[in-house]
XYZ file of N, CA and C in Angstrom:
612
model
N -52.030 1.510 134.842
C -51.249 2.734 135.017
C -49.900 2.405 135.642
N -48.838 3.040 135.134
C -47.520 2.774 135.652
C -47.358 3.319 137.064
N -46.718 2.509 137.883
C -46.425 2.913 139.249
C -45.250 3.883 139.237
N -45.374 4.992 139.960
C -44.295 5.964 140.015
C -43.086 5.376 140.733
N -41.912 5.676 140.224
C -40.705 5.227 140.902
C -40.599 5.889 142.263
N -39.932 5.227 143.209
C -39.708 5.868 144.489
C -38.835 7.100 144.301
N -38.587 7.845 145.368
C -37.785 9.055 145.279
C -36.521 8.774 144.474
N -36.284 9.537 143.401
C -35.128 9.260 142.541
C -33.815 9.278 143.330
N -32.915 8.387 142.957
C -31.607 8.369 143.589
C -30.541 8.419 142.514
N -29.346 8.815 142.930
C -28.219 8.907 142.010
C -27.002 8.281 142.664
N -26.205 7.606 141.868
C -24.907 7.126 142.314
C -24.025 6.955 141.078
N -22.810 6.478 141.270
C -21.888 6.378 140.132
C -22.288 5.291 139.145
N -23.209 4.417 139.518
C -23.775 3.464 138.561
C -24.856 4.135 137.719
N -25.742 4.858 138.386
C -26.811 5.580 137.683
C -26.216 6.609 136.718
N -25.046 7.122 137.048
C -24.387 8.096 136.181
C -24.105 7.535 134.793
N -24.022 6.221 134.670
C -23.751 5.590 133.382
C -25.024 5.328 132.576
N -26.189 5.495 133.184
C -27.437 5.195 132.481
C -27.639 6.000 131.200
N -27.392 7.324 131.188
C -27.613 8.057 129.929
C -26.800 7.505 128.766
N -25.551 7.109 129.035
C -24.742 6.528 127.965
C -25.291 5.205 127.483
N -25.822 4.416 128.413
C -26.439 3.132 128.038
C -27.648 3.378 127.142
N -28.473 4.325 127.529
C -29.676 4.630 126.749
C -29.291 5.109 125.350
N -28.269 5.956 125.269
C -27.839 6.454 123.951
C -27.307 5.334 123.072
N -26.746 4.304 123.679
C -26.177 3.201 122.904
C -27.237 2.265 122.346
N -28.456 2.331 122.871
C -29.506 1.426 122.400
C -29.822 1.690 120.924
N -29.856 0.638 120.098
C -30.167 0.833 118.678
C -31.579 1.368 118.476
N -31.747 2.165 117.455
C -33.079 2.657 117.094
C -33.975 1.475 116.733
N -35.220 1.533 117.160
C -36.165 0.468 116.847
C -35.842 -0.837 117.533
N -35.209 -0.778 118.686
C -34.810 -1.991 119.401
C -36.025 -2.849 119.742
N -35.940 -4.118 119.391
C -37.042 -5.031 119.694
C -36.912 -5.634 121.076
N -35.805 -6.343 121.333
C -35.600 -7.032 122.605
C -34.305 -6.578 123.252
N -34.410 -6.153 124.508
C -33.243 -5.697 125.262
C -33.098 -6.527 126.529
N -31.861 -6.729 126.962
C -31.565 -7.497 128.163
C -30.663 -6.674 129.075
N -31.077 -6.535 130.335
C -30.277 -5.844 131.346
C -29.714 -6.895 132.302
N -28.400 -7.086 132.259
C -27.731 -8.105 133.074
C -27.329 -7.492 134.415
N -27.851 -8.067 135.502
C -27.613 -7.493 136.820
C -28.504 -6.287 137.032
N -29.796 -6.480 136.828
C -30.747 -5.362 136.775
C -31.037 -4.713 138.121
N -30.659 -5.374 139.230
C -30.929 -4.782 140.537
C -32.405 -4.517 140.744
N -32.737 -3.294 141.165
C -34.135 -2.944 141.428
C -34.900 -2.572 140.169
N -34.265 -2.722 138.999
C -34.967 -2.505 137.733
C -34.993 -1.083 137.240
N -34.239 -0.186 137.863
C -34.280 1.221 137.454
C -33.892 1.391 135.987
N -32.768 0.819 135.583
C -32.348 0.938 134.189
C -33.295 0.197 133.260
N -33.768 -0.973 133.674
C -34.691 -1.742 132.830
C -35.955 -0.941 132.537
N -36.435 -0.195 133.529
C -37.633 0.624 133.302
C -37.339 1.744 132.309
N -36.137 2.286 132.355
C -35.753 3.313 131.381
C -35.660 2.711 129.982
N -35.099 1.514 129.896
C -35.002 0.846 128.596
C -36.377 0.556 128.017
N -37.319 0.230 128.897
C -38.675 -0.120 128.458
C -39.408 1.056 127.824
N -38.902 2.259 128.025
C -39.500 3.420 127.373
C -39.164 3.453 125.882
N -38.129 2.690 125.478
C -37.679 2.741 124.091
C -37.711 1.394 123.376
N -37.482 0.316 124.097
C -37.480 -1.015 123.472
C -38.874 -1.625 123.523
N -39.155 -2.521 122.595
C -40.468 -3.175 122.582
C -40.616 -4.145 123.751
N -39.547 -4.864 124.051
C -39.568 -5.836 125.145
C -38.243 -5.762 125.895
N -38.306 -5.812 127.222
C -37.097 -5.746 128.047
C -37.130 -6.856 129.083
N -35.998 -7.516 129.244
C -35.831 -8.528 130.279
C -34.700 -8.103 131.200
N -34.929 -8.225 132.495
C -33.885 -7.975 133.474
C -33.567 -9.271 134.193
N -32.289 -9.543 134.408
C -31.894 -10.757 135.122
C -30.969 -10.375 136.264
N -31.183 -11.002 137.423
C -30.363 -10.706 138.595
C -30.366 -11.921 139.514
N -29.263 -12.109 140.219
C -29.106 -13.266 141.087
C -29.654 -13.034 142.488
N -30.052 -11.804 142.788
C -30.530 -11.465 144.129
C -32.051 -11.557 144.208
N -32.597 -12.463 145.029
C -34.058 -12.546 145.180
C -34.662 -11.243 145.668
N -33.954 -10.552 146.559
C -34.476 -9.291 147.101
C -34.572 -8.220 146.016
N -33.548 -8.128 145.171
C -33.563 -7.127 144.116
C -34.632 -7.441 143.070
N -34.772 -8.707 142.715
C -35.791 -9.083 141.736
C -37.189 -8.813 142.282
N -37.399 -9.092 143.551
C -38.702 -8.819 144.162
C -39.012 -7.327 144.103
N -38.020 -6.509 144.395
C -38.197 -5.059 144.326
C -38.483 -4.616 142.899
N -37.723 -5.157 141.937
C -37.914 -4.792 140.532
C -39.316 -5.144 140.050
N -39.791 -6.310 140.445
C -41.136 -6.721 140.032
C -42.201 -5.836 140.662
N -41.990 -5.424 141.900
C -42.956 -4.544 142.561
C -43.076 -3.207 141.839
N -41.969 -2.762 141.258
C -41.952 -1.452 140.600
C -42.273 -1.531 139.106
N -42.596 -2.716 138.618
C -42.806 -2.903 137.184
C -44.266 -2.779 136.757
N -45.158 -2.419 137.665
C -46.557 -2.236 137.295
C -46.667 -1.191 136.184
N -47.449 -1.486 135.190
C -47.623 -0.561 134.086
C -46.629 -0.768 132.960
N -45.738 -1.738 133.102
C -44.779 -2.068 132.046
C -45.062 -3.499 131.588
N -46.065 -3.702 130.744
C -46.473 -5.065 130.370
C -45.409 -5.858 129.618
N -44.468 -5.174 128.981
C -43.448 -5.872 128.211
C -42.093 -5.870 128.907
N -42.137 -5.738 130.238
C -40.930 -5.777 131.055
C -41.021 -6.979 131.986
N -40.056 -7.899 131.878
C -40.061 -9.104 132.697
C -38.720 -9.245 133.418
N -38.760 -9.956 134.537
C -37.555 -10.139 135.332
C -37.326 -11.619 135.607
N -36.062 -12.013 135.504
C -35.659 -13.396 135.713
C -34.718 -13.444 136.904
N -35.050 -14.263 137.892
C -34.175 -14.436 139.049
C -33.248 -15.625 138.795
N -31.947 -15.398 138.875
C -31.020 -16.500 138.680
C -29.656 -16.033 138.231
N -28.743 -16.970 138.151
C -27.375 -16.732 137.706
C -27.389 -16.471 136.197
N -26.877 -15.339 135.798
C -26.878 -14.991 134.379
C -26.194 -16.049 133.522
N -25.154 -16.656 134.051
C -24.386 -17.621 133.257
C -25.159 -18.902 132.961
N -26.189 -19.183 133.752
C -26.958 -20.422 133.555
C -28.462 -20.188 133.384
N -28.902 -18.951 133.477
C -30.334 -18.648 133.372
C -30.872 -19.057 132.003
N -32.153 -19.401 131.973
C -32.811 -19.829 130.743
C -33.160 -18.594 129.909
N -32.267 -18.234 129.000
C -32.436 -17.068 128.136
C -32.225 -17.513 126.691
N -32.956 -16.930 125.749
C -32.881 -17.389 124.358
C -31.575 -17.024 123.664
N -30.942 -18.011 123.053
C -29.718 -17.760 122.286
C -30.020 -16.824 121.125
N -29.118 -15.869 120.895
C -29.290 -14.884 119.823
C -30.680 -14.261 119.880
N -31.101 -13.942 121.114
C -32.470 -13.456 121.299
C -32.616 -11.972 121.543
N -31.503 -11.218 121.520
C -31.582 -9.807 121.926
C -30.874 -8.883 120.934
N -31.512 -7.742 120.696
C -30.924 -6.714 119.841
C -29.958 -5.835 120.626
N -30.150 -5.793 121.941
C -29.333 -4.927 122.790
C -29.158 -5.598 124.149
N -27.911 -5.672 124.605
C -27.609 -6.214 125.925
C -26.747 -5.202 126.660
N -27.104 -4.935 127.908
C -26.327 -3.992 128.693
C -26.118 -4.538 130.104
N -25.111 -4.011 130.768
C -24.820 -4.414 132.134
C -24.060 -3.277 132.810
N -24.491 -2.914 134.010
C -23.858 -1.817 134.741
C -23.308 -2.327 136.068
N -22.003 -2.289 136.211
C -21.285 -2.625 137.450
C -21.758 -3.960 138.023
N -21.831 -4.948 137.149
C -22.258 -6.290 137.543
C -21.251 -7.354 137.148
N -20.557 -7.141 136.039
C -19.749 -8.209 135.468
C -18.591 -8.617 136.379
N -18.155 -7.726 137.284
C -17.070 -8.116 138.197
C -17.561 -9.040 139.311
N -18.887 -9.250 139.397
C -19.443 -10.242 140.321
C -19.352 -11.652 139.726
N -19.033 -11.748 138.446
C -19.044 -13.027 137.732
C -17.671 -13.323 137.151
N -17.550 -14.490 136.521
C -16.373 -14.788 135.725
C -16.434 -13.888 134.494
N -15.502 -12.957 134.379
C -15.567 -11.916 133.357
C -15.642 -12.498 131.949
N -14.745 -13.405 131.630
C -14.717 -13.936 130.269
C -15.958 -14.767 129.965
N -16.387 -15.577 130.925
C -17.596 -16.379 130.715
C -18.809 -15.483 130.500
N -18.875 -14.379 131.237
C -20.011 -13.460 131.096
C -20.007 -12.787 129.736
N -18.831 -12.341 129.275
C -18.768 -11.708 127.953
C -19.125 -12.691 126.849
N -18.655 -13.918 126.975
C -18.973 -14.936 125.971
C -20.480 -15.195 125.948
N -21.104 -15.273 127.131
C -22.557 -15.500 127.189
C -23.302 -14.328 126.555
N -22.888 -13.121 126.856
C -23.538 -11.951 126.251
C -23.390 -11.987 124.736
N -22.201 -12.354 124.268
C -21.954 -12.445 122.831
C -22.883 -13.459 122.180
N -23.098 -14.587 122.850
C -23.959 -15.637 122.306
C -25.437 -15.237 122.322
N -25.835 -14.448 123.301
C -27.241 -14.052 123.417
C -27.617 -12.906 122.489
N -26.601 -12.239 121.931
C -26.847 -11.097 121.059
C -27.160 -11.554 119.640
N -28.140 -10.943 119.029
C -28.461 -11.234 117.640
C -27.403 -10.646 116.704
N -27.202 -11.224 115.524
C -26.295 -10.617 114.540
C -26.716 -9.171 114.268
N -25.753 -8.264 114.315
C -26.050 -6.851 114.134
C -26.462 -6.151 115.413
N -26.592 -6.905 116.518
C -26.985 -6.313 117.790
C -25.820 -5.624 118.476
N -26.147 -4.915 119.558
C -25.130 -4.118 120.249
C -25.064 -4.494 121.720
N -23.832 -4.528 122.224
C -23.559 -4.826 123.624
C -22.836 -3.644 124.249
N -23.259 -3.231 125.435
C -22.527 -2.195 126.157
C -22.438 -2.573 127.628
N -21.243 -2.503 128.157
C -20.976 -2.865 129.550
C -20.310 -1.690 130.251
N -20.838 -1.299 131.387
C -20.180 -0.329 132.264
C -19.720 -1.105 133.488
N -18.431 -1.044 133.782
C -17.918 -1.895 134.841
C -16.976 -1.187 135.790
N -16.597 -1.939 136.814
C -15.675 -1.483 137.844
C -14.475 -2.420 137.851
N -13.278 -1.868 137.932
C -12.058 -2.670 137.988
C -11.132 -2.073 139.040
N -10.004 -2.715 139.239
C -9.055 -2.215 140.236
C -7.845 -1.589 139.547
N -7.200 -0.698 140.250
C -5.996 -0.062 139.739
C -4.807 -1.002 139.953
N -3.961 -1.125 138.942
C -2.796 -1.999 139.057
C -1.527 -1.297 138.569
N -1.585 -0.624 137.438
C -0.401 0.027 136.879
C -0.235 1.431 137.457
N 0.934 1.997 137.247
C 1.204 3.368 137.700
C 0.221 4.339 137.038
N -0.032 4.145 135.756
C -0.953 5.027 135.038
C -2.372 4.934 135.602
N -2.803 3.721 135.946
C -4.150 3.541 136.499
C -4.265 4.198 137.872
N -3.235 4.041 138.709
C -3.255 4.686 140.019
C -3.226 6.212 139.870
N -2.451 6.718 138.941
C -2.379 8.161 138.723
C -3.733 8.715 138.296
N -4.416 7.990 137.415
C -5.737 8.428 136.960
C -6.731 8.438 138.108
N -6.673 7.415 138.968
C -7.583 7.345 140.108
C -7.328 8.472 141.094
N -6.061 8.739 141.400
C -5.718 9.797 142.352
C -6.122 11.165 141.811
N -5.905 11.384 140.520
C -6.266 12.662 139.920
C -7.772 12.896 139.935
N -8.525 11.819 139.784
C -9.988 11.949 139.725
C -10.650 11.933 141.093
N -9.931 11.512 142.130
C -10.534 11.328 143.450
C -11.276 12.555 143.970
N -10.707 13.766 143.895
C -11.453 14.933 144.382
C -12.769 15.157 143.645
N -12.738 14.955 142.325
C -13.962 15.126 141.528
C -15.010 14.106 141.950
N -14.589 12.859 142.170
C -15.518 11.807 142.580
C -16.149 12.145 143.928
N -15.313 12.548 144.886
C -15.844 12.863 146.225
C -16.824 14.024 146.184
N -16.445 15.087 145.491
C -17.311 16.270 145.427
C -18.625 15.944 144.720
N -18.536 15.195 143.625
C -19.750 14.842 142.880
C -20.693 14.010 143.732
N -20.153 13.056 144.479
C -20.994 12.214 145.328
C -21.690 13.037 146.404
N -20.978 13.994 146.972
C -21.577 14.839 148.013
C -22.660 15.724 147.421
N -22.347 16.387 146.310
C -23.312 17.302 145.706
C -24.559 16.587 145.210
N -24.384 15.385 144.682
C -25.517 14.632 144.155
C -26.170 13.749 145.217
N -25.626 13.780 146.432
C -26.153 12.958 147.537
C -26.266 11.492 147.105
N -25.154 10.967 146.692
C -25.117 9.611 146.148
C -25.654 8.586 147.139
N -26.511 7.729 146.646
C -27.046 6.619 147.434
C -27.593 5.583 146.464
N -27.957 4.439 146.991
C -28.509 3.390 146.151
C -29.585 2.630 146.889
N -30.244 1.701 146.222
C -31.276 0.903 146.884
C -30.677 0.011 147.963
N -31.394 -0.139 149.061
C -30.926 -0.991 150.149
C -30.858 -2.449 149.692
N -29.852 -3.158 150.173
C -29.721 -4.576 149.858
C -28.992 -4.882 148.575
N -28.469 -3.857 147.887
C -27.753 -4.098 146.638
C -26.448 -4.841 146.925
N -26.238 -6.022 146.348
C -24.997 -6.768 146.592
C -23.769 -5.996 146.103
N -22.662 -6.142 146.801
C -21.417 -5.498 146.398
C -20.312 -6.547 146.314
N -19.293 -6.270 145.505
C -18.156 -7.173 145.360
C -16.924 -6.355 145.005
N -15.779 -6.798 145.454
C -14.513 -6.133 145.147
C -13.999 -6.648 143.807
N -13.697 -5.767 142.858
C -13.213 -6.240 141.553
C -11.849 -6.893 141.671
N -11.658 -7.989 140.950
C -10.398 -8.728 140.966
C -9.513 -8.377 139.775
N -10.114 -7.968 138.670
C -9.357 -7.651 137.460
C -8.992 -6.177 137.420
N -7.828 -5.871 136.862
C -7.419 -4.485 136.681
C -8.063 -3.938 135.401
N -7.992 -2.619 135.245
C -8.519 -2.010 134.033
C -7.791 -2.540 132.801
N -6.485 -2.698 132.923
C -5.725 -3.228 131.794
C -6.120 -4.645 131.445
N -6.354 -5.483 132.447
C -6.773 -6.861 132.202
C -8.153 -6.910 131.548
N -9.038 -6.047 132.007
C -10.379 -5.969 131.415
C -10.287 -5.598 129.945
N -9.513 -4.568 129.653
C -9.385 -4.103 128.273
C -8.788 -5.180 127.372
N -7.759 -5.858 127.844
C -7.109 -6.893 127.033
C -8.046 -8.064 126.775
N -8.766 -8.526 127.803
C -9.679 -9.659 127.631
C -10.831 -9.297 126.711
N -11.363 -8.092 126.865
C -12.487 -7.673 126.025
C -12.068 -7.556 124.566
N -10.864 -7.051 124.317
C -10.389 -6.938 122.935
C -10.224 -8.299 122.285
N -9.826 -9.281 123.074
C -9.647 -10.631 122.537
C -10.983 -11.297 122.243
N -11.959 -11.100 123.121
C -13.249 -11.774 122.975
C -14.220 -11.025 122.077
N -14.046 -9.710 121.994
C -14.958 -8.878 121.209
C -14.144 -8.017 120.250
N -13.641 -8.602 119.168
C -12.807 -7.849 118.223
C -13.516 -6.590 117.716
N -12.802 -5.471 117.788
C -13.367 -4.212 117.321
C -14.143 -3.449 118.372
N -14.157 -3.952 119.604
C -14.913 -3.260 120.643
C -14.273 -1.915 120.983
N -15.092 -0.982 121.480
C -14.630 0.347 121.874
C -14.576 0.408 123.396
N -13.417 0.789 123.945
C -13.216 0.854 125.393
C -12.970 2.303 125.808
N -13.533 2.662 126.989
C -13.318 4.010 127.509
C -13.247 3.977 129.031
N -12.332 4.712 129.611
C -12.221 4.865 131.064
C -12.915 6.158 131.463
N -13.781 6.102 132.491
C -14.544 7.265 132.919
C -14.012 7.826 134.231
N -14.285 9.107 134.474
C -13.780 9.794 135.660
C -14.301 9.171 136.940
N -15.584 8.812 136.969
C -16.198 8.329 138.211
C -15.923 6.844 138.445
N -14.665 6.448 138.261
C -14.167 5.109 138.564
C -14.949 3.996 137.861
N -15.253 4.197 136.631
C -15.911 3.187 135.827
C -15.239 3.122 134.458
N -15.408 1.994 133.790
C -15.016 1.888 132.384
C -16.262 1.491 131.610
N -16.230 1.687 130.316
C -17.322 1.190 129.473
C -16.723 0.550 128.233
N -17.397 -0.473 127.748
C -17.024 -1.082 126.478
C -18.290 -1.306 125.666
N -18.172 -1.058 124.376
C -19.297 -1.198 123.466
C -18.856 -2.012 122.263
N -19.725 -2.927 121.841
C -19.386 -3.822 120.735
C -20.623 -4.132 119.922
N -20.465 -4.170 118.624
C -21.551 -4.567 117.731
C -21.218 -5.921 117.117
N -22.147 -6.858 117.234
C -21.945 -8.182 116.690
C -22.072 -8.130 115.180
N -21.112 -8.687 114.463
C -21.186 -8.650 112.998
C -22.488 -9.251 112.481
N -23.071 -8.598 111.487
C -24.264 -9.136 110.852
C -23.859 -10.273 109.941
N -24.766 -11.231 109.793
C -24.466 -12.397 108.931
C -24.489 -11.989 107.472
């Protein structure tokens, strides 16, 4: 029997989960959650995919994710650096990552995700970047009241021990690098200080 999740929580990362779920291809066989944290998103993915793997560099987060994975026989977790973890090349129909890629070398992480994706598979990344241009600062300032009010109303919080990092790349730099590495990718800036990019690997 599946273990019930602890008291549900919401934050600006969890806010991106519905979009991630919608992006999952129908009939998904193997899915990979990069930077899975406590496994909340991975457990949601496991409701639709045949097999789900979560990878995270934090021993504490992986331990928590494994504790909450009872009742999900096809959900596994790998502790280690995503860039060097033992994962099958071209082994996944769907790869996702939420507010994790800025903890890593951005280009190396995108290249690794591209290599791990099967032909015809889909990649979606929700990330955090810094404001650099006048337009980016204007967008952040305009959205700030909405972000603050939403966090208060939703009582935003997250699991204890979740690693944090300050993003080094700007939104413009992220968009330019992603377009170069993932031709044809779709980029979107979100109100709650996140961006998302989605890409489908060409079928052979």
